[in-house]
Amino acid sequence: EIIKKGLPRRSLVQRTHSPKEPRNLSQKAWTGATSVDEDQCDLMVLGTPTGSSSSVSMKSSNTPGNALLHATPNTSSAALGKTAKLLPPTVAGVDEASERLRNGQLLAFPTETVYGLGANALIESAVVSIFTTKGRPMTDPLIIHIPDAAAALDCVEFDAVGLGGAGMSEGRAIFERLTEVFWPGALTIVARAKKHIPLKVSAGTGFVGVRCPSHPLAQRILAACGVPVAAPSANRFGHVSPTKAAHVMKDLGNSDIAVMNGEDKRELFAVPTCELGIESTVVKINEETREVIVLRRGAITQRELEEALRRVSGKSGADKV
């Protein structure tokens, strides 16, 4: 049996925060260098190290609700005089949005979960502008958005080979399975960041989350810009996550950003935005401890994750979850 006998029965999905007020993930949660409690984060054992037994246990990152170090919002007279620019969901609008991202400017764009405030993840000054615009703690890592799994592998890395020096590593096999089942979609996967990813993105942890959104407008923008896009929700820190362009304009309308208007139904990409209305589920692949840890519950349930991972091959010691 993979699931340990005697574990208390409980709902697989328990909200520890309102969907409209998502729990922010601090650098401690990203690294796992923290104590745990059962209420906020789930742990799923992927494989069995030699001489030990397999089990599924519920653990969590005991992350403080508010970090102590916040970025200082840009309240200079020049910044306050700025007005966000609304872009139409047209070919021309996508081209302008993509150019802004390549040049290190900020863009709010819709996904299937909520609107994100994006910047070129490879330009450190652009990444910092996300924190200052939102008033977000610098200790909260950012999620990188990419158009496909191949682009994600330009941002994260896994062990080169499996146990015994043969085949695909267990962590890479888990990544391949999760992306096959859930991407494009509302799953963020945290793994070791490649060295060219600025430390500001990972809050100095060396780990970064990657996600491939399913909304066609987000897909079009990410493919067109050709750079990884770091993007938390497009709102002031602590405010409700936006599900419409109007929400972004109300909260960040005096900022030097562009906002892709996904609700403009007259235009080319007239597809409903933010239909899920809650953030992505965040999981971390920990190759050292051979675990997948759910850092944040969201649109993808633990049951769905467990079901997907039951099919992972046991070649490198990873049996079923």
PDB file of C-alpha atoms in Angstrom:
ATOM      1  CA  GLU A   1       0.000   0.000   0.000  1.00  0.00           C
ATOM      2  CA  ILE A   2       1.302   3.435  -0.919  1.00  0.00           C
ATOM      3  CA  ILE A   3      -1.090   5.362   1.323  1.00  0.00           C
ATOM      4  CA  LYS A   4      -0.166   4.806   4.922  1.00  0.00           C
ATOM      5  CA  LYS A   5      -2.826   3.064   6.985  1.00  0.00           C
ATOM      6  CA  GLY A   6      -4.391   5.029   9.790  1.00  0.00           C
ATOM      7  CA  LEU A   7      -4.187   8.520   8.299  1.00  0.00           C
ATOM      8  CA  PRO A   8      -7.203  10.621   9.366  1.00  0.00           C
ATOM      9  CA  ARG A   9      -9.857  10.936   6.677  1.00  0.00           C
ATOM     10  CA  ARG A  10     -10.499  14.457   5.470  1.00  0.00           C
ATOM     11  CA  SER A  11     -11.414  16.392   2.398  1.00  0.00           C
ATOM     12  CA  LEU A  12      -8.647  16.393  -0.204  1.00  0.00           C
ATOM     13  CA  VAL A  13      -9.268  20.059  -0.905  1.00  0.00           C
ATOM     14  CA  GLN A  14      -9.631  22.357   2.086  1.00  0.00           C
ATOM     15  CA  ARG A  15      -9.468  26.096   1.621  1.00  0.00           C
ATOM     16  CA  THR A  16      -7.222  27.880   4.102  1.00  0.00           C
ATOM     17  CA  HIS A  17      -7.981  31.265   2.552  1.00  0.00           C
ATOM     18  CA  SER A  18     -10.685  32.876   0.499  1.00  0.00           C
ATOM     19  CA  PRO A  19     -10.277  32.289  -3.261  1.00  0.00           C
ATOM     20  CA  LYS A  20     -10.423  36.046  -3.619  1.00  0.00           C
ATOM     21  CA  GLU A  21      -7.585  36.540  -1.140  1.00  0.00           C
ATOM     22  CA  PRO A  22      -4.931  33.954  -2.049  1.00  0.00           C
ATOM     23  CA  ARG A  23      -2.238  33.014   0.437  1.00  0.00           C
ATOM     24  CA  ASN A  24       1.023  34.467  -0.786  1.00  0.00           C
ATOM     25  CA  LEU A  25       3.993  32.147  -0.979  1.00  0.00           C
ATOM     26  CA  SER A  26       7.102  33.349   0.800  1.00  0.00           C
ATOM     27  CA  GLN A  27      10.677  32.313   0.097  1.00  0.00           C
ATOM     28  CA  LYS A  28      10.458  29.882   3.039  1.00  0.00           C
ATOM     29  CA  ALA A  29       7.606  28.030   1.346  1.00  0.00           C
ATOM     30  CA  TRP A  30       9.531  27.956  -1.967  1.00  0.00           C
ATOM     31  CA  THR A  31      12.576  26.294  -0.392  1.00  0.00           C
ATOM     32  CA  GLY A  32      10.726  24.220   2.144  1.00  0.00           C
ATOM     33  CA  ALA A  33      13.174  25.470   4.794  1.00  0.00           C
ATOM     34  CA  THR A  34      10.496  25.820   7.442  1.00  0.00           C
ATOM     35  CA  SER A  35       8.436  23.948   9.958  1.00  0.00           C
ATOM     36  CA  VAL A  36       5.212  22.406   8.783  1.00  0.00           C
ATOM     37  CA  ASP A  37       1.594  22.132   9.868  1.00  0.00           C
ATOM     38  CA  GLU A  38      -1.202  20.088   8.400  1.00  0.00           C
ATOM     39  CA  ASP A  39      -3.588  22.849   7.421  1.00  0.00           C
ATOM     40  CA  GLN A  40      -1.908  24.646   4.544  1.00  0.00           C
ATOM     41  CA  CYS A  41       0.157  22.351   2.356  1.00  0.00           C
ATOM     42  CA  ASP A  42       0.053  18.739   1.213  1.00  0.00           C
ATOM     43  CA  LEU A  43       2.963  16.403   0.615  1.00  0.00           C
ATOM     44  CA  MET A  44       2.851  13.434  -1.723  1.00  0.00           C
ATOM     45  CA  VAL A  45       5.658  10.880  -1.627  1.00  0.00           C
ATOM     46  CA  LEU A  46       6.739   9.948  -5.134  1.00  0.00           C
ATOM     47  CA  GLY A  47       9.248   7.198  -4.510  1.00  0.00           C
ATOM     48  CA  THR A  48      10.694   5.041  -1.806  1.00  0.00           C
ATOM     49  CA  PRO A  49      14.353   5.497  -0.877  1.00  0.00           C
ATOM     50  CA  THR A  50      16.093   2.203  -0.220  1.00  0.00           C
ATOM     51  CA  GLY A  51      15.089   0.721   3.085  1.00  0.00           C
ATOM     52  CA  SER A  52      12.071   2.929   3.754  1.00  0.00           C
ATOM     53  CA  SER A  53       8.331   2.607   3.300  1.00  0.00           C
ATOM     54  CA  SER A  54       6.031   4.611   1.029  1.00  0.00           C
ATOM     55  CA  SER A  55       3.280   6.845   2.343  1.00  0.00           C
ATOM     56  CA  VAL A  56       1.205   9.901   1.624  1.00  0.00           C
ATOM     57  CA  SER A  57       1.238  12.441   4.423  1.00  0.00           C
ATOM     58  CA  MET A  58      -0.282  15.869   4.788  1.00  0.00           C
ATOM     59  CA  LYS A  59       2.243  18.565   5.557  1.00  0.00           C
ATOM     60  CA  SER A  60       2.582  22.232   4.925  1.00  0.00           C
ATOM     61  CA  SER A  61       4.833  25.187   4.724  1.00  0.00           C
ATOM     62  CA  ASN A  62       4.226  27.266   7.865  1.00  0.00           C
ATOM     63  CA  THR A  63       4.386  30.486   5.895  1.00  0.00           C
ATOM     64  CA  PRO A  64       3.634  33.814   7.554  1.00  0.00           C
ATOM     65  CA  GLY A  65       0.679  35.621   6.017  1.00  0.00           C
ATOM     66  CA  ASN A  66       2.616  38.838   5.510  1.00  0.00           C
ATOM     67  CA  ALA A  67       6.339  39.112   4.964  1.00  0.00           C
ATOM     68  CA  LEU A  68       8.250  41.842   6.757  1.00  0.00           C
ATOM     69  CA  LEU A  69      10.088  43.234   3.763  1.00  0.00           C
ATOM     70  CA  HIS A  70       7.927  45.027   1.220  1.00  0.00           C
ATOM     71  CA  ALA A  71       8.932  46.805  -1.943  1.00  0.00           C
ATOM     72  CA  THR A  72       8.289  50.518  -1.660  1.00  0.00           C
ATOM     73  CA  PRO A  73       5.501  51.574  -4.024  1.00  0.00           C
ATOM     74  CA  ASN A  74       6.562  54.108  -6.620  1.00  0.00           C
ATOM     75  CA  THR A  75       4.741  57.251  -5.501  1.00  0.00           C
ATOM     76  CA  SER A  76       6.925  59.868  -7.181  1.00  0.00           C
ATOM     77  CA  SER A  77       5.154  62.692  -8.973  1.00  0.00           C
ATOM     78  CA  ALA A  78       6.299  61.268 -12.304  1.00  0.00           C
ATOM     79  CA  ALA A  79       4.899  57.849 -11.488  1.00  0.00           C
ATOM     80  CA  LEU A  80       1.604  59.223 -10.194  1.00  0.00           C
ATOM     81  CA  GLY A  81       1.162  61.118 -13.438  1.00  0.00           C
ATOM     82  CA  LYS A  82       1.183  57.905 -15.440  1.00  0.00           C
ATOM     83  CA  THR A  83      -1.982  56.299 -16.734  1.00  0.00           C
ATOM     84  CA  ALA A  84      -2.293  52.648 -17.634  1.00  0.00           C
ATOM     85  CA  LYS A  85      -2.804  52.009 -21.331  1.00  0.00           C
ATOM     86  CA  LEU A  86      -5.642  49.704 -22.385  1.00  0.00           C
ATOM     87  CA  LEU A  87      -4.768  47.442 -25.306  1.00  0.00           C
ATOM     88  CA  PRO A  88      -7.324  45.697 -27.551  1.00  0.00           C
ATOM     89  CA  PRO A  89      -7.127  41.896 -28.028  1.00  0.00           C
ATOM     90  CA  THR A  90      -6.203  42.226 -31.689  1.00  0.00           C
ATOM     91  CA  VAL A  91      -3.153  41.204 -33.676  1.00  0.00           C
ATOM     92  CA  ALA A  92      -1.838  44.766 -33.345  1.00  0.00           C
ATOM     93  CA  GLY A  93      -2.596  44.744 -29.627  1.00  0.00           C
ATOM     94  CA  VAL A  94      -0.750  41.458 -29.133  1.00  0.00           C
ATOM     95  CA  ASP A  95       2.218  42.793 -31.092  1.00  0.00           C
ATOM     96  CA  GLU A  96       2.401  45.892 -28.892  1.00  0.00           C
ATOM     97  CA  ALA A  97       1.997  43.827 -25.731  1.00  0.00           C
ATOM     98  CA  SER A  98       4.790  41.491 -26.800  1.00  0.00           C
ATOM     99  CA  GLU A  99       7.113  44.356 -27.634  1.00  0.00           C
ATOM    100  CA  ARG A 100       6.506  45.902 -24.212  1.00  0.00           C
ATOM    101  CA  LEU A 101       7.480  42.649 -22.523  1.00  0.00           C
ATOM    102  CA  ARG A 102      10.640  42.233 -24.583  1.00  0.00           C
ATOM    103  CA  ASN A 103      11.636  45.813 -23.715  1.00  0.00           C
ATOM    104  CA  GLY A 104      11.238  45.340 -19.957  1.00  0.00           C
ATOM    105  CA  GLN A 105       7.895  47.129 -19.539  1.00  0.00           C
ATOM    106  CA  LEU A 106       4.901  45.886 -17.555  1.00  0.00           C
ATOM    107  CA  LEU A 107       1.831  44.242 -19.064  1.00  0.00           C
ATOM    108  CA  ALA A 108      -1.325  43.028 -17.345  1.00  0.00           C
ATOM    109  CA  PHE A 109      -2.865  40.152 -19.264  1.00  0.00           C
ATOM    110  CA  PRO A 110      -5.702  37.662 -18.755  1.00  0.00           C
ATOM    111  CA  THR A 111      -5.339  33.961 -18.125  1.00  0.00           C
ATOM    112  CA  GLU A 112      -7.858  31.257 -17.275  1.00  0.00           C
ATOM    113  CA  THR A 113      -7.287  31.944 -13.549  1.00  0.00           C
ATOM    114  CA  VAL A 114      -6.820  35.696 -12.895  1.00  0.00           C
ATOM    115  CA  TYR A 115      -5.117  38.654 -14.584  1.00  0.00           C
ATOM    116  CA  GLY A 116      -1.344  38.638 -14.201  1.00  0.00           C
ATOM    117  CA  LEU A 117       1.072  41.575 -14.049  1.00  0.00           C
ATOM    118  CA  GLY A 118       3.892  40.447 -16.301  1.00  0.00           C
ATOM    119  CA  ALA A 119       7.461  41.517 -17.013  1.00  0.00           C
ATOM    120  CA  ASN A 120      10.435  40.020 -18.824  1.00  0.00           C
ATOM    121  CA  ALA A 121      11.811  37.527 -16.292  1.00  0.00           C
ATOM    122  CA  LEU A 122      15.336  37.875 -17.709  1.00  0.00           C
ATOM    123  CA  ILE A 123      15.582  41.638 -17.044  1.00  0.00           C
ATOM    124  CA  GLU A 124      16.145  42.236 -13.334  1.00  0.00           C
ATOM    125  CA  SER A 125      14.986  45.864 -13.396  1.00  0.00           C
ATOM    126  CA  ALA A 126      11.730  44.756 -15.040  1.00  0.00           C
ATOM    127  CA  VAL A 127      11.247  42.133 -12.343  1.00  0.00           C
ATOM    128  CA  VAL A 128      11.826  44.723  -9.605  1.00  0.00           C
ATOM    129  CA  SER A 129       9.202  46.985 -11.201  1.00  0.00           C
ATOM    130  CA  ILE A 130       6.589  44.285 -10.538  1.00  0.00           C
ATOM    131  CA  PHE A 131       7.329  44.493  -6.812  1.00  0.00           C
ATOM    132  CA  THR A 132       7.307  48.297  -6.709  1.00  0.00           C
ATOM    133  CA  THR A 133       4.119  48.603  -8.747  1.00  0.00           C
ATOM    134  CA  LYS A 134       2.256  46.112  -6.555  1.00  0.00           C
ATOM    135  CA  GLY A 135       3.905  47.031  -3.247  1.00  0.00           C
ATOM    136  CA  ARG A 136       4.720  43.329  -3.014  1.00  0.00           C
ATOM    137  CA  PRO A 137       7.200  41.862  -0.495  1.00  0.00           C
ATOM    138  CA  MET A 138      10.552  41.161  -2.114  1.00  0.00           C
ATOM    139  CA  THR A 139      10.549  37.862  -0.192  1.00  0.00           C
ATOM    140  CA  ASP A 140       7.619  36.516  -2.257  1.00  0.00           C
ATOM    141  CA  PRO A 141       8.871  34.602  -5.326  1.00  0.00           C
ATOM    142  CA  LEU A 142       7.300  35.173  -8.730  1.00  0.00           C
ATOM    143  CA  ILE A 143       5.861  32.598 -11.114  1.00  0.00           C
ATOM    144  CA  ILE A 144       7.262  32.482 -14.653  1.00  0.00           C
ATOM    145  CA  HIS A 145       4.738  32.065 -17.463  1.00  0.00           C
ATOM    146  CA  ILE A 146       5.772  30.287 -20.649  1.00  0.00           C
ATOM    147  CA  PRO A 147       3.958  29.022 -23.775  1.00  0.00           C
ATOM    148  CA  ASP A 148       4.913  25.329 -23.471  1.00  0.00           C
ATOM    149  CA  ALA A 149       6.909  22.719 -21.571  1.00  0.00           C
ATOM    150  CA  ALA A 150       9.972  23.151 -23.773  1.00  0.00           C
ATOM    151  CA  ALA A 151      10.161  26.830 -22.816  1.00  0.00           C
ATOM    152  CA  ALA A 152       9.791  25.858 -19.140  1.00  0.00           C
ATOM    153  CA  LEU A 153      12.888  23.676 -19.397  1.00  0.00           C
ATOM    154  CA  ASP A 154      14.840  26.793 -20.350  1.00  0.00           C
ATOM    155  CA  CYS A 155      14.013  28.087 -16.852  1.00  0.00           C
ATOM    156  CA  VAL A 156      14.210  25.016 -14.572  1.00  0.00           C
ATOM    157  CA  GLU A 157      16.473  21.993 -14.343  1.00  0.00           C
ATOM    158  CA  PHE A 158      16.494  18.497 -12.895  1.00  0.00           C
ATOM    159  CA  ASP A 159      19.090  15.842 -12.138  1.00  0.00           C
ATOM    160  CA  ALA A 160      20.769  14.709 -15.349  1.00  0.00           C
ATOM    161  CA  VAL A 161      20.041  10.990 -14.955  1.00  0.00           C
ATOM    162  CA  GLY A 162      17.960   8.642 -12.877  1.00  0.00           C
ATOM    163  CA  LEU A 163      18.979   6.538  -9.916  1.00  0.00           C
ATOM    164  CA  GLY A 164      21.872   4.273 -10.795  1.00  0.00           C
ATOM    165  CA  GLY A 165      23.019   6.613 -13.557  1.00  0.00           C
ATOM    166  CA  ALA A 166      20.547   5.449 -16.186  1.00  0.00           C
ATOM    167  CA  GLY A 167      17.477   6.906 -17.838  1.00  0.00           C
ATOM    168  CA  MET A 168      15.505  10.066 -17.132  1.00  0.00           C
ATOM    169  CA  SER A 169      15.721  11.414 -13.585  1.00  0.00           C
ATOM    170  CA  GLU A 170      12.708  10.907 -11.358  1.00  0.00           C
ATOM    171  CA  GLY A 171      12.134  14.640 -11.035  1.00  0.00           C
ATOM    172  CA  ARG A 172      12.183  15.116 -14.787  1.00  0.00           C
ATOM    173  CA  ALA A 173       9.790  12.179 -15.238  1.00  0.00           C
ATOM    174  CA  ILE A 174       7.364  13.764 -12.767  1.00  0.00           C
ATOM    175  CA  PHE A 175       7.658  17.100 -14.564  1.00  0.00           C
ATOM    176  CA  GLU A 176       6.929  15.443 -17.904  1.00  0.00           C
ATOM    177  CA  ARG A 177       3.883  13.693 -16.501  1.00  0.00           C
ATOM    178  CA  LEU A 178       2.433  16.774 -14.809  1.00  0.00           C
ATOM    179  CA  THR A 179       2.889  18.936 -17.894  1.00  0.00           C
ATOM    180  CA  GLU A 180       1.415  16.231 -20.118  1.00  0.00           C
ATOM    181  CA  VAL A 181      -1.754  16.078 -18.025  1.00  0.00           C
ATOM    182  CA  PHE A 182      -2.247  19.635 -16.775  1.00  0.00           C
ATOM    183  CA  TRP A 183      -0.595  21.982 -19.281  1.00  0.00           C
ATOM    184  CA  PRO A 184      -1.667  24.263 -20.634  1.00  0.00           C
ATOM    185  CA  GLY A 185      -3.627  24.908 -17.466  1.00  0.00           C
ATOM    186  CA  ALA A 186      -3.784  26.058 -13.871  1.00  0.00           C
ATOM    187  CA  LEU A 187      -0.779  24.210 -12.434  1.00  0.00           C
ATOM    188  CA  THR A 188       2.469  25.892 -11.377  1.00  0.00           C
ATOM    189  CA  ILE A 189       5.496  23.622 -10.971  1.00  0.00           C
ATOM    190  CA  VAL A 190       8.378  24.724  -8.731  1.00  0.00           C
ATOM    191  CA  ALA A 191      11.840  23.295  -9.424  1.00  0.00           C
ATOM    192  CA  ARG A 192      15.493  24.353  -9.352  1.00  0.00           C
ATOM    193  CA  ALA A 193      16.008  27.550 -11.319  1.00  0.00           C
ATOM    194  CA  LYS A 194      18.629  27.674 -14.034  1.00  0.00           C
ATOM    195  CA  LYS A 195      21.509  30.032 -13.321  1.00  0.00           C
ATOM    196  CA  HIS A 196      20.456  32.711 -15.811  1.00  0.00           C
ATOM    197  CA  ILE A 197      17.150  33.321 -13.982  1.00  0.00           C
ATOM    198  CA  PRO A 198      17.594  36.475 -11.838  1.00  0.00           C
ATOM    199  CA  LEU A 199      17.548  35.814  -8.104  1.00  0.00           C
ATOM    200  CA  LYS A 200      14.893  38.505  -7.696  1.00  0.00           C
ATOM    201  CA  VAL A 201      12.449  36.173  -9.467  1.00  0.00           C
ATOM    202  CA  SER A 202      13.046  33.360  -6.978  1.00  0.00           C
ATOM    203  CA  ALA A 203      13.456  35.671  -3.958  1.00  0.00           C
ATOM    204  CA  GLY A 204      16.983  34.312  -3.637  1.00  0.00           C
ATOM    205  CA  THR A 205      15.834  30.728  -3.092  1.00  0.00           C
ATOM    206  CA  GLY A 206      17.267  29.160  -6.251  1.00  0.00           C
ATOM    207  CA  PHE A 207      13.848  27.658  -7.026  1.00  0.00           C
ATOM    208  CA  VAL A 208      11.314  29.039  -9.477  1.00  0.00           C
ATOM    209  CA  GLY A 209       7.720  28.265 -10.393  1.00  0.00           C
ATOM    210  CA  VAL A 210       6.752  27.830 -14.046  1.00  0.00           C
ATOM    211  CA  ARG A 211       3.269  27.755 -15.558  1.00  0.00           C
ATOM    212  CA  CYS A 212       1.794  27.416 -19.027  1.00  0.00           C
ATOM    213  CA  PRO A 213      -1.614  29.174 -19.034  1.00  0.00           C
ATOM    214  CA  SER A 214      -4.372  27.843 -21.265  1.00  0.00           C
ATOM    215  CA  HIS A 215      -6.132  31.073 -22.215  1.00  0.00           C
ATOM    216  CA  PRO A 216      -5.538  31.650 -25.956  1.00  0.00           C
ATOM    217  CA  LEU A 217      -4.772  35.348 -25.514  1.00  0.00           C
ATOM    218  CA  ALA A 218      -2.120  34.598 -22.900  1.00  0.00           C
ATOM    219  CA  GLN A 219      -0.763  31.840 -25.132  1.00  0.00           C
ATOM    220  CA  ARG A 220      -0.546  34.204 -28.105  1.00  0.00           C
ATOM    221  CA  ILE A 221       1.270  36.890 -26.108  1.00  0.00           C
ATOM    222  CA  LEU A 222       3.765  34.452 -24.541  1.00  0.00           C
ATOM    223  CA  ALA A 223       4.565  32.858 -27.892  1.00  0.00           C
ATOM    224  CA  ALA A 224       4.924  36.226 -29.624  1.00  0.00           C
ATOM    225  CA  CYS A 225       7.173  37.899 -27.039  1.00  0.00           C
ATOM    226  CA  GLY A 226       9.658  35.032 -26.993  1.00  0.00           C
ATOM    227  CA  VAL A 227      10.784  35.615 -23.387  1.00  0.00           C
ATOM    228  CA  PRO A 228       9.768  34.038 -20.072  1.00  0.00           C
ATOM    229  CA  VAL A 229       7.286  36.305 -18.298  1.00  0.00           C
ATOM    230  CA  ALA A 230       7.296  36.664 -14.511  1.00  0.00           C
ATOM    231  CA  ALA A 231       3.768  37.493 -13.372  1.00  0.00           C
ATOM    232  CA  PRO A 232       1.923  37.560 -10.050  1.00  0.00           C
ATOM    233  CA  SER A 233      -1.704  38.709  -9.946  1.00  0.00           C
ATOM    234  CA  ALA A 234      -2.271  42.216 -11.345  1.00  0.00           C
ATOM    235  CA  ASN A 235      -3.383  44.017  -8.197  1.00  0.00           C
ATOM    236  CA  ARG A 236      -1.957  45.946  -5.296  1.00  0.00           C
ATOM    237  CA  PHE A 237      -0.528  43.607  -2.705  1.00  0.00           C
ATOM    238  CA  GLY A 238      -3.255  42.415  -0.350  1.00  0.00           C
ATOM    239  CA  HIS A 239      -6.090  43.419  -2.663  1.00  0.00           C
ATOM    240  CA  VAL A 240      -8.541  41.081  -4.392  1.00  0.00           C
ATOM    241  CA  SER A 241      -7.074  39.297  -7.419  1.00  0.00           C
ATOM    242  CA  PRO A 242      -8.546  40.774 -10.627  1.00  0.00           C
ATOM    243  CA  THR A 243     -10.643  38.777 -13.078  1.00  0.00           C
ATOM    244  CA  LYS A 244     -11.409  41.646 -15.471  1.00  0.00           C
ATOM    245  CA  ALA A 245      -9.384  44.387 -17.135  1.00  0.00           C
ATOM    246  CA  ALA A 246     -11.605  46.916 -15.345  1.00  0.00           C
ATOM    247  CA  HIS A 247     -10.445  45.520 -11.996  1.00  0.00           C
ATOM    248  CA  VAL A 248      -6.820  46.026 -13.007  1.00  0.00           C
ATOM    249  CA  MET A 249      -7.484  49.573 -14.193  1.00  0.00           C
ATOM    250  CA  LYS A 250      -9.219  50.412 -10.920  1.00  0.00           C
ATOM    251  CA  ASP A 251      -6.341  49.108  -8.811  1.00  0.00           C
ATOM    252  CA  LEU A 252      -3.299  49.941 -10.979  1.00  0.00           C
ATOM    253  CA  GLY A 253      -4.703  52.512 -13.406  1.00  0.00           C
ATOM    254  CA  ASN A 254      -2.259  55.191 -12.262  1.00  0.00           C
ATOM    255  CA  SER A 255       0.746  52.969 -12.943  1.00  0.00           C
ATOM    256  CA  ASP A 256       3.014  52.893 -15.974  1.00  0.00           C
ATOM    257  CA  ILE A 257       1.620  49.643 -17.353  1.00  0.00           C
ATOM    258  CA  ALA A 258      -0.401  48.382 -20.297  1.00  0.00           C
ATOM    259  CA  VAL A 259      -3.511  46.280 -19.758  1.00  0.00           C
ATOM    260  CA  MET A 260      -4.701  43.765 -22.336  1.00  0.00           C
ATOM    261  CA  ASN A 261      -8.480  44.085 -22.444  1.00  0.00           C
ATOM    262  CA  GLY A 262      -9.569  40.470 -22.579  1.00  0.00           C
ATOM    263  CA  GLU A 263     -13.230  41.391 -22.163  1.00  0.00           C
ATOM    264  CA  ASP A 264     -13.427  43.273 -25.469  1.00  0.00           C
ATOM    265  CA  LYS A 265     -15.717  40.838 -27.302  1.00  0.00           C
ATOM    266  CA  ARG A 266     -15.673  42.800 -30.564  1.00  0.00           C
ATOM    267  CA  GLU A 267     -12.103  41.898 -31.276  1.00  0.00           C
ATOM    268  CA  LEU A 268     -10.132  38.893 -32.494  1.00  0.00           C
ATOM    269  CA  PHE A 269      -9.570  36.975 -29.253  1.00  0.00           C
ATOM    270  CA  ALA A 270     -13.133  37.133 -27.923  1.00  0.00           C
ATOM    271  CA  VAL A 271     -12.670  34.280 -25.448  1.00  0.00           C
ATOM    272  CA  PRO A 272     -13.993  34.370 -21.864  1.00  0.00           C
ATOM    273  CA  THR A 273     -11.246  35.350 -19.422  1.00  0.00           C
ATOM    274  CA  CYS A 274     -10.492  34.146 -15.901  1.00  0.00           C
ATOM    275  CA  GLU A 275     -13.217  31.509 -15.986  1.00  0.00           C
ATOM    276  CA  LEU A 276     -11.670  29.670 -13.028  1.00  0.00           C
ATOM    277  CA  GLY A 277     -11.433  32.866 -10.964  1.00  0.00           C
ATOM    278  CA  ILE A 278      -8.882  31.440  -8.492  1.00  0.00           C
ATOM    279  CA  GLU A 279      -5.111  31.078  -8.643  1.00  0.00           C
ATOM    280  CA  SER A 280      -3.218  28.093  -9.989  1.00  0.00           C
ATOM    281  CA  THR A 281      -2.303  25.180  -7.774  1.00  0.00           C
ATOM    282  CA  VAL A 282       1.420  25.337  -6.921  1.00  0.00           C
ATOM    283  CA  VAL A 283       3.461  22.149  -6.493  1.00  0.00           C
ATOM    284  CA  LYS A 284       7.163  21.714  -5.862  1.00  0.00           C
ATOM    285  CA  ILE A 285       9.222  18.796  -7.166  1.00  0.00           C
ATOM    286  CA  ASN A 286      11.867  18.048  -4.540  1.00  0.00           C
ATOM    287  CA  GLU A 287      14.399  15.630  -6.015  1.00  0.00           C
ATOM    288  CA  GLU A 288      16.486  15.381  -2.845  1.00  0.00           C
ATOM    289  CA  THR A 289      13.616  14.131  -0.674  1.00  0.00           C
ATOM    290  CA  ARG A 290      11.778  12.518  -3.619  1.00  0.00           C
ATOM    291  CA  GLU A 291       8.551  14.352  -2.872  1.00  0.00           C
ATOM    292  CA  VAL A 292       5.972  16.511  -4.589  1.00  0.00           C
ATOM    293  CA  ILE A 293       4.732  19.194  -2.208  1.00  0.00           C
ATOM    294  CA  VAL A 294       1.540  21.180  -2.733  1.00  0.00           C
ATOM    295  CA  LEU A 295       2.532  24.704  -1.706  1.00  0.00           C
ATOM    296  CA  ARG A 296      -0.783  26.297  -2.603  1.00  0.00           C
ATOM    297  CA  ARG A 297      -4.167  24.786  -3.290  1.00  0.00           C
ATOM    298  CA  GLY A 298      -5.932  26.164  -6.317  1.00  0.00           C
ATOM    299  CA  ALA A 299      -7.798  25.115  -9.425  1.00  0.00           C
ATOM    300  CA  ILE A 300      -6.166  21.654  -9.645  1.00  0.00           C
ATOM    301  CA  THR A 301      -7.107  19.370  -6.749  1.00  0.00           C
ATOM    302  CA  GLN A 302      -4.850  17.003  -4.867  1.00  0.00           C
ATOM    303  CA  ARG A 303      -6.977  14.080  -6.051  1.00  0.00           C
ATOM    304  CA  GLU A 304      -6.295  15.047  -9.673  1.00  0.00           C
ATOM    305  CA  LEU A 305      -2.567  15.292  -8.963  1.00  0.00           C
ATOM    306  CA  GLU A 306      -2.484  11.901  -7.252  1.00  0.00           C
ATOM    307  CA  GLU A 307      -4.381  10.279 -10.099  1.00  0.00           C
ATOM    308  CA  ALA A 308      -1.982  11.716 -12.691  1.00  0.00           C
ATOM    309  CA  LEU A 309       1.113  10.617 -10.781  1.00  0.00           C
ATOM    310  CA  ARG A 310      -0.092   7.051 -10.316  1.00  0.00           C
ATOM    311  CA  ARG A 311       0.858   6.483 -13.939  1.00  0.00           C
ATOM    312  CA  VAL A 312       4.485   7.520 -13.548  1.00  0.00           C
ATOM    313  CA  SER A 313       6.896   4.697 -14.454  1.00  0.00           C
ATOM    314  CA  GLY A 314       8.851   3.014 -11.691  1.00  0.00           C
ATOM    315  CA  LYS A 315      12.096   2.922 -13.721  1.00  0.00           C
ATOM    316  CA  SER A 316      13.952   5.250 -11.388  1.00  0.00           C
ATOM    317  CA  GLY A 317      12.322   4.086  -8.168  1.00  0.00           C
ATOM    318  CA  ALA A 318       9.197   6.218  -8.404  1.00  0.00           C
ATOM    319  CA  ASP A 319       6.290   3.842  -8.006  1.00  0.00           C
ATOM    320  CA  LYS A 320       2.740   5.049  -7.520  1.00  0.00           C
ATOM    321  CA  VAL A 321       1.574   7.877  -5.294  1.00  0.00           C
TER     322      VAL A 321
END
